[in-house]
Short mmCIF file of C-alpha atoms in Angstrom, two decimals:
data_model
loop_
_atom_site.label_atom_id
_atom_site.label_comp_id
_atom_site.label_asym_id
_atom_site.label_seq_id
_atom_site.Cartn_x
_atom_site.Cartn_y
_atom_site.Cartn_z
CA MET A 1 12.54 23.99 -25.18
CA HIS A 2 11.32 26.51 -27.71
CA SER A 3 14.17 28.31 -29.43
CA SER A 4 12.29 31.31 -30.82
CA LEU A 5 13.38 34.39 -28.88
CA LEU A 6 12.65 38.07 -28.89
CA PRO A 7 15.26 40.26 -30.66
CA ARG A 8 18.25 41.42 -28.66
CA ARG A 9 17.58 45.11 -28.15
CA SER A 10 16.64 47.57 -25.46
CA PHE A 11 13.03 48.64 -25.28
CA LEU A 12 10.50 50.08 -22.87
CA LEU A 13 7.51 47.91 -22.04
CA ALA A 14 4.53 49.33 -20.26
CA ALA A 15 3.56 47.30 -17.23
CA ALA A 16 0.01 46.92 -18.47
CA ALA A 17 1.16 45.23 -21.65
CA ALA A 18 2.94 42.58 -19.60
CA SER A 19 0.00 41.60 -17.41
CA LEU A 20 -1.62 39.03 -19.69
CA VAL A 21 -3.94 36.89 -17.58
CA LEU A 22 -5.99 34.12 -19.19
CA ALA A 23 -8.12 31.38 -17.70
CA GLY A 24 -6.76 27.91 -17.12
CA CYS A 25 -3.41 26.50 -16.18
CA GLY A 26 -0.75 24.64 -18.13
CA SER A 27 1.77 25.31 -20.87
CA SER A 28 1.87 24.50 -24.55
CA SER A 29 5.65 24.07 -24.30
CA PRO A 30 6.51 20.36 -24.63
CA ASP A 31 9.75 20.76 -22.68
CA HIS A 32 10.43 22.38 -19.33
CA PRO A 33 14.15 22.80 -18.63
CA PRO A 34 15.22 22.95 -15.00
CA ILE A 35 15.34 26.50 -13.67
CA VAL A 36 17.78 27.52 -10.95
CA PHE A 37 16.92 30.69 -9.01
CA VAL A 38 19.84 32.70 -7.57
CA HIS A 39 19.09 35.27 -4.87
CA GLY A 40 20.89 38.53 -4.20
CA ASN A 41 23.17 40.08 -1.59
CA GLY A 42 22.03 39.27 1.95
CA ASP A 43 18.90 37.59 0.60
CA THR A 44 17.39 34.12 0.69
CA ALA A 45 15.85 31.52 -1.61
CA ALA A 46 12.46 32.38 -0.08
CA LEU A 47 12.22 35.51 -2.23
CA TRP A 48 11.63 33.31 -5.29
CA GLN A 49 8.49 31.76 -3.81
CA THR A 50 5.93 33.72 -5.86
CA THR A 51 8.02 33.42 -9.04
CA ALA A 52 8.10 29.64 -8.64
CA TRP A 53 4.34 29.68 -8.10
CA ARG A 54 3.86 31.61 -11.34
CA PHE A 55 5.92 29.06 -13.26
CA GLU A 56 3.90 26.24 -11.68
CA SER A 57 0.66 28.04 -12.55
CA ASN A 58 1.78 27.87 -16.19
CA GLY A 59 2.46 24.13 -16.07
CA TRP A 60 6.13 24.09 -15.08
CA PRO A 61 6.74 20.97 -12.98
CA ARG A 62 7.62 21.77 -9.38
CA ASP A 63 10.50 19.29 -9.49
CA ARG A 64 12.14 21.35 -12.27
CA LEU A 65 12.34 24.51 -10.12
CA TYR A 66 15.29 24.96 -7.76
CA ALA A 67 16.16 27.93 -5.54
CA ILE A 68 19.64 28.01 -4.03
CA ASP A 69 20.39 29.35 -0.55
CA VAL A 70 23.92 30.72 -0.13
CA PRO A 71 24.87 30.04 3.54
CA TYR A 72 26.51 33.46 3.96
CA PRO A 73 24.86 35.63 1.31
CA LEU A 74 26.64 38.94 1.91
CA ALA A 75 29.58 40.01 -0.26
CA ARG A 76 32.88 40.97 1.30
CA ASP A 77 33.60 44.68 1.69
CA ASP A 78 36.86 44.00 -0.16
CA ASP A 79 36.76 40.84 -2.25
CA THR A 80 40.48 40.20 -1.69
CA VAL A 81 40.23 40.27 2.12
CA ALA A 82 38.67 37.39 4.07
CA GLN A 83 35.71 38.53 6.16
CA PRO A 84 33.87 36.24 8.60
CA GLY A 85 30.31 35.47 7.59
CA ARG A 86 30.70 36.73 4.02
CA THR A 87 31.46 35.15 0.66
CA SER A 88 34.00 36.14 -1.94
CA ALA A 89 33.08 36.29 -5.62
CA ALA A 90 35.00 33.03 -6.16
CA GLU A 91 33.19 31.28 -3.29
CA HIS A 92 29.86 32.56 -4.58
CA MET A 93 30.54 31.21 -8.05
CA ALA A 94 31.80 27.86 -6.72
CA PHE A 95 28.62 27.44 -4.66
CA LEU A 96 26.45 28.13 -7.70
CA LYS A 97 28.46 25.72 -9.84
CA ALA A 98 28.05 22.95 -7.26
CA GLU A 99 24.30 23.56 -7.06
CA VAL A 100 23.92 23.50 -10.85
CA ASP A 101 25.83 20.22 -10.96
CA LYS A 102 23.39 18.78 -8.40
CA VAL A 103 20.42 19.87 -10.50
CA LEU A 104 21.88 18.38 -13.67
CA ARG A 105 22.48 15.06 -11.89
CA ALA A 106 19.01 15.04 -10.33
CA THR A 107 17.13 15.85 -13.53
CA GLY A 108 19.34 14.23 -16.18
CA ALA A 109 19.20 17.49 -18.13
CA SER A 110 22.21 18.75 -20.05
CA GLN A 111 21.50 22.43 -19.41
CA VAL A 112 19.66 24.68 -16.98
CA VAL A 113 18.12 28.13 -17.08
CA LEU A 114 19.54 30.56 -14.52
CA LEU A 115 17.39 33.36 -13.09
CA ALA A 116 19.23 35.77 -10.80
CA ASN A 117 18.47 38.89 -8.83
CA SER A 118 21.01 41.60 -8.00
CA ARG A 119 24.35 40.19 -6.76
CA GLY A 120 23.19 36.73 -7.83
CA GLY A 121 23.78 37.89 -11.40
CA TYR A 122 27.47 38.34 -10.62
CA ALA A 123 27.79 34.66 -9.70
CA VAL A 124 25.88 33.71 -12.85
CA ARG A 125 28.12 35.81 -15.09
CA ASN A 126 31.27 34.56 -13.36
CA TYR A 127 30.14 30.94 -13.65
CA ILE A 128 29.28 31.23 -17.34
CA GLN A 129 32.44 33.16 -18.19
CA ASN A 130 34.93 31.37 -15.97
CA GLY A 131 33.39 28.23 -14.46
CA GLY A 132 32.16 26.15 -17.38
CA GLY A 133 28.61 27.51 -17.37
CA ASP A 134 28.84 28.34 -21.06
CA ARG A 135 28.21 24.61 -21.61
CA THR A 136 25.62 23.96 -18.90
CA VAL A 137 23.41 27.06 -19.18
CA SER A 138 21.01 27.78 -22.04
CA HIS A 139 19.47 31.06 -20.84
CA ALA A 140 20.49 33.57 -18.18
CA VAL A 141 18.13 36.26 -16.87
CA LEU A 142 19.56 38.96 -14.60
CA GLY A 143 17.11 41.15 -12.69
CA GLY A 144 18.53 44.39 -11.33
CA THR A 145 22.11 43.12 -11.38
CA PRO A 146 24.37 46.19 -11.12
CA ASN A 147 26.45 45.04 -14.07
CA HIS A 148 28.36 48.30 -14.33
CA GLY A 149 28.58 48.79 -10.59
CA VAL A 150 26.57 50.44 -7.87
CA TRP A 151 29.27 53.06 -8.17
CA ALA A 152 32.03 53.61 -10.72
CA ILE A 153 34.26 56.06 -8.89
CA PRO A 154 38.00 55.61 -9.52
CA GLY A 155 39.78 55.02 -6.23
CA PHE A 156 36.60 54.54 -4.19
CA ARG A 157 36.20 51.06 -2.68
CA GLU A 158 37.45 49.38 -5.83
CA GLY A 159 38.06 46.09 -4.02
CA SER A 160 34.29 45.60 -3.75
CA GLU A 161 32.36 43.49 -6.25
CA PHE A 162 30.02 46.45 -6.61
CA SER A 163 32.66 48.84 -7.96
CA GLY A 164 32.24 49.43 -11.68
CA THR A 165 35.92 50.41 -11.94
CA GLY A 166 37.19 47.53 -9.79
CA PRO A 167 38.91 44.41 -11.11
CA PHE A 168 35.93 42.05 -10.73
CA LEU A 169 33.49 43.93 -12.95
CA THR A 170 36.23 45.18 -15.26
CA ARG A 171 37.03 41.56 -16.11
CA LEU A 172 33.40 40.53 -16.47
CA ASN A 173 32.59 43.49 -18.71
CA ALA A 174 35.60 43.17 -21.02
CA PRO A 175 34.47 42.86 -24.68
CA LYS A 176 34.01 39.25 -25.75
CA ASN A 177 34.07 39.76 -29.53
CA ALA A 178 34.61 42.33 -32.26
CA ALA A 179 31.11 43.70 -31.67
CA GLY A 180 32.06 44.57 -28.10
CA ASP A 181 29.52 42.23 -26.48
CA GLU A 182 29.81 41.99 -22.69
CA VAL A 183 28.08 38.60 -22.48
CA THR A 184 29.53 35.16 -23.01
CA GLY A 185 28.07 32.96 -25.75
CA PRO A 186 26.44 30.70 -26.71
CA VAL A 187 24.22 31.38 -23.67
CA ARG A 188 21.23 33.59 -24.41
CA TRP A 189 21.04 36.59 -22.07
CA MET A 190 18.37 38.95 -20.84
CA THR A 191 18.55 41.79 -18.32
CA VAL A 192 15.57 43.39 -16.61
CA ARG A 193 15.84 46.86 -15.13
CA SER A 194 13.82 49.83 -13.93
CA ASP A 195 13.58 53.03 -15.92
CA SER A 196 14.61 55.09 -12.86
CA ASN A 197 13.51 53.48 -9.59
CA ASP A 198 16.30 51.00 -8.76
CA LYS A 199 18.16 52.19 -5.66
CA PHE A 200 21.36 50.53 -6.89
CA ALA A 201 21.33 52.18 -10.30
CA GLN A 202 21.28 55.84 -9.30
CA PRO A 203 23.46 58.78 -10.43
CA ASP A 204 23.67 60.12 -6.86
CA GLY A 205 25.39 58.24 -4.04
CA VAL A 206 22.61 58.63 -1.48
CA TRP A 207 22.04 54.85 -1.16
CA ILE A 208 25.74 54.12 -0.64
CA GLY A 209 26.07 56.72 2.11
CA GLN A 210 27.54 59.33 -0.20
CA PRO A 211 24.69 61.79 -0.87
CA GLY A 212 25.62 64.45 -3.38
CA THR A 213 28.47 62.39 -4.83
CA PRO A 214 28.08 61.31 -8.48
CA THR A 215 28.25 57.53 -8.79
CA ASN A 216 28.94 57.63 -12.56
CA VAL A 217 26.19 55.01 -12.85
CA THR A 218 22.82 55.53 -14.51
CA ALA A 219 19.52 53.65 -14.58
CA ALA A 220 20.92 51.77 -17.58
CA GLY A 221 23.74 50.32 -15.48
CA PRO A 222 22.21 46.81 -15.34
CA GLU A 223 22.11 46.51 -19.14
CA LEU A 224 24.68 44.41 -20.99
CA LYS A 225 25.76 44.79 -24.57
CA GLY A 226 24.79 41.65 -26.48
CA ALA A 227 21.83 40.84 -24.19
CA GLN A 228 18.15 41.52 -24.63
CA ASN A 229 17.67 44.45 -22.27
CA VAL A 230 14.15 44.97 -20.95
CA VAL A 231 13.00 48.11 -19.11
CA PHE A 232 9.87 48.53 -16.99
CA PRO A 233 8.69 51.85 -15.58
CA ARG A 234 8.78 52.45 -11.81
CA ILE A 235 9.66 48.90 -10.75
CA ASP A 236 12.18 48.76 -7.93
CA HIS A 237 15.37 46.78 -7.45
CA ARG A 238 13.72 43.54 -6.30
CA GLU A 239 10.72 43.81 -8.57
CA THR A 240 13.12 43.38 -11.50
CA SER A 241 12.97 39.68 -10.60
CA PHE A 242 10.01 39.03 -8.31
CA SER A 243 7.15 40.99 -9.93
CA ALA A 244 4.48 39.72 -12.32
CA VAL A 245 5.83 41.86 -15.16
CA ALA A 246 9.34 40.45 -14.68
CA PHE A 247 7.90 36.93 -14.76
CA ASP A 248 6.02 37.69 -17.97
CA ALA A 249 9.17 38.94 -19.72
CA THR A 250 11.21 36.02 -18.40
CA TYR A 251 8.70 33.39 -19.48
CA ARG A 252 8.53 34.85 -22.98
CA PHE A 253 12.34 34.93 -23.19
CA ILE A 254 12.75 31.30 -22.13
CA THR A 255 9.90 29.79 -24.14
CA GLY A 256 9.23 32.25 -26.96
CA GLU A 257 5.57 32.30 -25.88
CA ALA A 258 3.38 34.40 -23.62
CA PRO A 259 2.46 32.78 -20.30
CA ILE A 260 -1.14 31.67 -19.92
CA ARG A 261 -1.37 33.67 -16.71
CA THR A 262 0.75 35.92 -14.49
CA ASP A 263 -1.40 35.53 -11.40
CA ILE A 264 -1.04 32.50 -9.12
CA ALA A 265 -3.42 29.55 -9.41
CA ALA A 266 -4.60 28.16 -6.08
CA GLU A 267 -4.29 24.47 -5.20
CA SER A 268 -7.00 22.53 -3.41
CA ALA A 269 -4.58 21.46 -0.67
CA VAL A 270 -1.40 23.19 0.36
CA VAL A 271 1.72 21.62 1.87
CA LEU A 272 4.14 24.13 3.41
CA ASN A 273 7.74 23.64 4.43
CA GLY A 274 10.96 25.56 4.81
CA LYS A 275 13.75 26.15 7.27
CA ILE A 276 14.45 28.40 10.22
CA THR A 277 17.65 30.42 9.94
CA GLY A 278 19.37 32.90 12.22
CA LEU A 279 21.63 35.91 12.36
CA GLY A 280 25.37 36.31 12.70
CA LEU A 281 28.39 34.11 12.05
CA ASN A 282 26.89 31.42 14.27
CA SER A 283 23.11 31.42 14.11
CA SER A 284 22.81 30.15 17.69
CA ASP A 285 25.20 32.69 19.23
CA PRO A 286 23.76 36.20 19.75
CA ALA A 287 27.26 37.56 20.28
CA SER A 288 28.32 36.57 16.76
CA GLY A 289 26.57 39.51 15.08
CA SER A 290 23.30 40.56 13.52
CA PHE A 291 23.97 40.16 9.80
CA SER A 292 21.81 37.83 7.71
CA ASN A 293 22.74 34.24 7.02
CA ASN A 294 20.94 31.24 5.57
CA ARG A 295 22.32 28.65 7.98
CA PRO A 296 19.90 26.53 10.03
CA LEU A 297 19.05 27.50 13.60
CA PRO A 298 18.93 24.11 15.38
CA GLY A 299 16.69 23.95 18.43
CA ALA A 300 14.45 26.81 17.37
CA GLN A 301 10.81 26.18 18.24
CA LEU A 302 8.00 26.84 15.77
CA GLU A 303 4.25 27.00 16.26
CA VAL A 304 1.87 27.64 13.37
CA TYR A 305 -1.73 28.79 13.79
CA ALA A 306 -4.59 29.52 11.40
CA THR A 307 -5.89 33.02 12.04
CA ASP A 308 -9.04 35.03 11.54
CA PRO A 309 -8.51 37.23 8.45
CA ALA A 310 -10.41 40.11 10.06
CA THR A 311 -8.74 40.15 13.49
CA GLY A 312 -5.53 38.13 13.25
CA ALA A 313 -6.66 36.10 16.28
CA ARG A 314 -5.92 32.37 16.37
CA THR A 315 -8.88 30.27 15.32
CA GLY A 316 -7.87 27.09 17.11
CA THR A 317 -5.00 25.10 18.52
CA ALA A 318 -1.63 24.99 16.82
CA LEU A 319 -1.56 23.33 13.41
CA LEU A 320 2.08 22.43 14.06
CA LYS A 321 4.51 22.53 16.97
CA LYS A 322 8.09 21.52 16.35
CA ALA A 323 11.67 22.02 17.52
CA VAL A 324 13.85 21.99 14.43
CA GLY A 325 16.91 19.79 14.10
CA ALA A 326 20.34 20.37 12.62
CA ASP A 327 18.92 20.99 9.15
CA GLY A 328 16.53 23.70 10.37
CA ILE A 329 13.59 22.14 8.49
CA TRP A 330 10.32 22.94 10.24
CA GLY A 331 7.63 21.14 8.17
CA PRO A 332 5.80 19.76 6.39
CA LEU A 333 2.41 21.25 7.25
CA THR A 334 -0.74 20.49 5.27
CA THR A 335 -3.23 23.33 5.27
CA GLN A 336 -5.88 24.94 3.07
CA PRO A 337 -5.67 27.81 0.59
CA GLY A 338 -7.51 30.94 1.69
CA VAL A 339 -6.38 30.57 5.31
CA PRO A 340 -4.00 33.17 6.77
CA HIS A 341 -1.35 31.99 9.22
CA GLU A 342 0.70 33.06 12.21
CA PHE A 343 4.20 31.57 12.47
CA VAL A 344 5.71 31.88 15.95
CA ILE A 345 9.46 31.32 16.34
CA SER A 346 11.20 31.01 19.71
CA ALA A 347 14.97 30.59 20.02
CA LEU A 348 17.61 31.32 22.64
CA GLY A 349 19.04 34.79 22.10
CA TYR A 350 16.14 35.98 19.94
CA ALA A 351 12.80 37.66 20.49
CA THR A 352 9.70 35.52 20.21
CA THR A 353 8.83 36.44 16.65
CA HIS A 354 5.25 36.38 15.36
CA ILE A 355 5.11 36.38 11.54
CA TYR A 356 1.65 36.93 10.08
CA ARG A 357 1.02 36.14 6.43
CA SER A 358 -2.04 36.27 4.22
CA SER A 359 -3.23 33.00 2.74
CA LEU A 360 -0.66 30.96 0.81
CA PRO A 361 -2.34 29.67 -2.37
CA ARG A 362 0.10 26.90 -3.32
CA SER A 363 2.46 24.39 -1.76
CA SER A 364 6.02 25.54 -1.18
CA ASP A 365 9.19 24.44 0.57
CA LEU A 366 10.48 28.03 0.48
CA ILE A 367 8.67 29.26 3.59
CA HIS A 368 11.94 30.20 5.24
CA LEU A 369 11.64 31.92 8.61
CA ARG A 370 14.05 33.95 10.71
CA PRO A 371 13.51 35.24 14.28
CA GLU A 372 14.30 38.85 15.15
CA ARG A 373 16.25 40.52 17.92
CA ILE A 374 14.96 43.59 19.74
CA ALA A 375 17.10 46.71 19.36
CA ASP A 376 18.02 48.51 22.57
CA ALA A 377 16.05 51.57 21.46
CA ASP A 378 12.87 49.46 21.19
CA LYS A 379 12.97 47.61 24.50
CA THR A 380 10.73 50.10 26.33
CA ALA A 381 7.98 49.95 23.65
CA ASP A 382 4.59 48.46 24.41
CA SER A 383 4.83 46.47 21.20
CA ILE A 384 6.92 46.42 18.03
CA VAL A 385 5.22 45.83 14.69
CA THR A 386 6.91 45.85 11.28
CA LEU A 387 5.37 45.84 7.84
CA THR A 388 7.87 43.91 5.74
CA ARG A 389 7.93 43.34 1.98
CA PRO A 390 10.74 40.90 1.12
CA ARG A 391 10.06 40.82 -2.65
CA GLY A 392 10.07 44.56 -3.23
CA TYR A 393 10.54 47.96 -1.67
CA LEU A 394 8.15 50.60 -0.34
CA ASP A 395 7.66 53.69 -2.50
CA PRO A 396 5.35 56.37 -1.03
CA ALA A 397 5.03 58.01 -4.46
CA ARG A 398 3.91 54.77 -6.10
CA ASP A 399 2.39 52.40 -3.53
CA LYS A 400 -0.79 52.54 -1.49
CA MET A 401 0.25 51.57 2.03
CA LEU A 402 -1.31 51.61 5.46
CA LEU A 403 0.08 50.35 8.76
CA ASP A 404 -2.34 50.36 11.67
CA GLY A 405 -4.66 52.57 9.63
CA ALA A 406 -2.12 55.27 8.78
CA ALA A 407 0.52 55.86 6.14
CA PRO A 408 3.84 54.47 7.44
CA VAL A 409 6.09 57.24 8.69
CA GLY A 410 9.79 57.47 7.95
CA VAL A 411 9.61 55.68 4.60
CA PRO A 412 11.87 57.63 2.23
CA ALA A 413 10.97 58.44 -1.36
CA GLY A 414 12.53 56.38 -4.10
CA ALA A 415 11.82 52.74 -3.20
CA GLY A 416 14.78 52.42 -0.87
CA VAL A 417 13.53 50.38 2.10
CA ALA A 418 11.56 47.14 2.34
CA SER A 419 10.02 47.60 5.79
CA ALA A 420 8.35 50.11 8.09
CA LYS A 421 8.19 49.81 11.89
CA ILE A 422 5.83 51.25 14.47
CA LYS A 423 5.51 50.88 18.25
CA PRO A 424 1.78 50.82 18.95
CA SER A 425 0.28 50.99 22.43
CA GLY A 426 -3.07 49.82 23.77
CA GLY A 427 -2.38 46.24 24.78
CA GLN A 428 -2.96 43.19 22.64
CA ARG A 429 -5.26 43.99 19.73
CA PRO A 430 -5.66 43.49 15.99
CA ILE A 431 -3.26 45.36 13.75
CA ALA A 432 -3.27 45.45 9.94
CA ALA A 433 -0.87 46.22 7.11
CA GLU A 434 -2.11 47.00 3.61
CA PHE A 435 -0.01 47.19 0.47
CA ASN A 436 -1.44 47.70 -3.02
CA GLY A 437 -4.53 45.62 -2.29
CA GLU A 438 -2.94 42.93 -0.11
CA ARG A 439 -4.04 43.02 3.52
CA VAL A 440 -2.33 41.18 6.37
CA VAL A 441 -3.88 41.26 9.85
CA GLY A 442 -2.09 40.20 13.02
CA GLN A 443 -2.11 40.85 16.73
CA THR A 444 0.16 43.05 18.79
CA TRP A 445 2.29 41.31 21.42
CA PRO A 446 4.15 42.81 24.42
CA ALA A 447 7.73 43.84 23.71
CA ALA A 448 8.49 43.85 27.43
CA GLN A 449 7.99 40.09 27.40
CA GLY A 450 10.33 39.71 24.43
CA HIS A 451 7.85 39.61 21.53
CA VAL A 452 8.01 41.24 18.08
CA VAL A 453 5.50 41.17 15.23
CA LEU A 454 6.07 41.04 11.47
CA LEU A 455 3.24 41.59 8.99
CA GLU A 456 4.69 40.08 5.82
CA ILE A 457 3.50 41.13 2.37
CA SER A 458 3.70 38.32 -0.19
CA GLN A 459 3.69 40.37 -3.40
#
């Protein structure tokens, strides 16, 4: 691994300066340490799919890239109080430690690089400070981690991990040396944040249900003293990890070199895989709740079809039909780049969920899928169609978006939501979502017969 690093200081980088794209694929780095990707609160390993592809497109071996999937990814409301279907800070850290140990055994490496988004950065910091990670981690990159809290209001929900005045963050942020550094050495640290557009680094409490209440947190909340702190204009909370500019900064930090490319190089043949997960404490039990989990949904049925990019209609018989087993794994499926797909999930207690995606340029085992449930308010709709962007939010002031030919309604300013839903009528027909140049076309399906449609943006 190259040891030359950028200086540890805060600076503003224009997005254009970080979009270096050159021809070819491969890396001049002679060594590629294993990288472990750590997702955020309520999220899934699947969000790292495009980041992994960018590393691969720069010559990083696929078998040196690992994305963990916390079974119950939501934090407790109060970290000291057990809460079904949620993980404590200690459980989160222990899970990460166990996964890192697996990676070290599998690769024979002595150290890993940790890349984390949002709450995932808490587990990384806790592991390095308190779990032995100071010996097993060379570099840590935290994207959008609310290191000084989503709020820092004395007396307000201080049992939460996200309280800047609570015991968890107070301990993590305690000075580590005479210089007052908040990071634990000898690990090299970088944070990536937005200049103003991260919903969890806002001075007003609107995104925590307290509009008009000062949070005592600013856009600089994710920064850490002693780290290299990188700022990009207008990126949102998830783009701090999953965008091309975040990849560029991360690659430079790890290797000391610019990446050859920040776009994604297509492969001549694509092998897709992943798992089907559910909702609630028990994925298979609709009565157990509707919160996210990353546990398998045994018995779920999956069908995958190639689709016409112009109409979303199926172009032939199913490429794959499978009922998943106890592990939830649905593949593998060999397909071609440039072909869009429809993934259809059927499971007891869920709506038949049609997920349309534009073409997938590279192989991946992070095509994780989750069926939806229909809300009571939507059951009388002709059809239910959602534009969803898992790797970023929707910002009407920044993004060019269309859903069924019109700007999505009800999307608030400030990059605060990752989806927009409509209930179109007119029977089964093509329907398109467009987001900053990416276009996904699907078909409407009847809600009365228990169908929902997701048009998923990859970027």
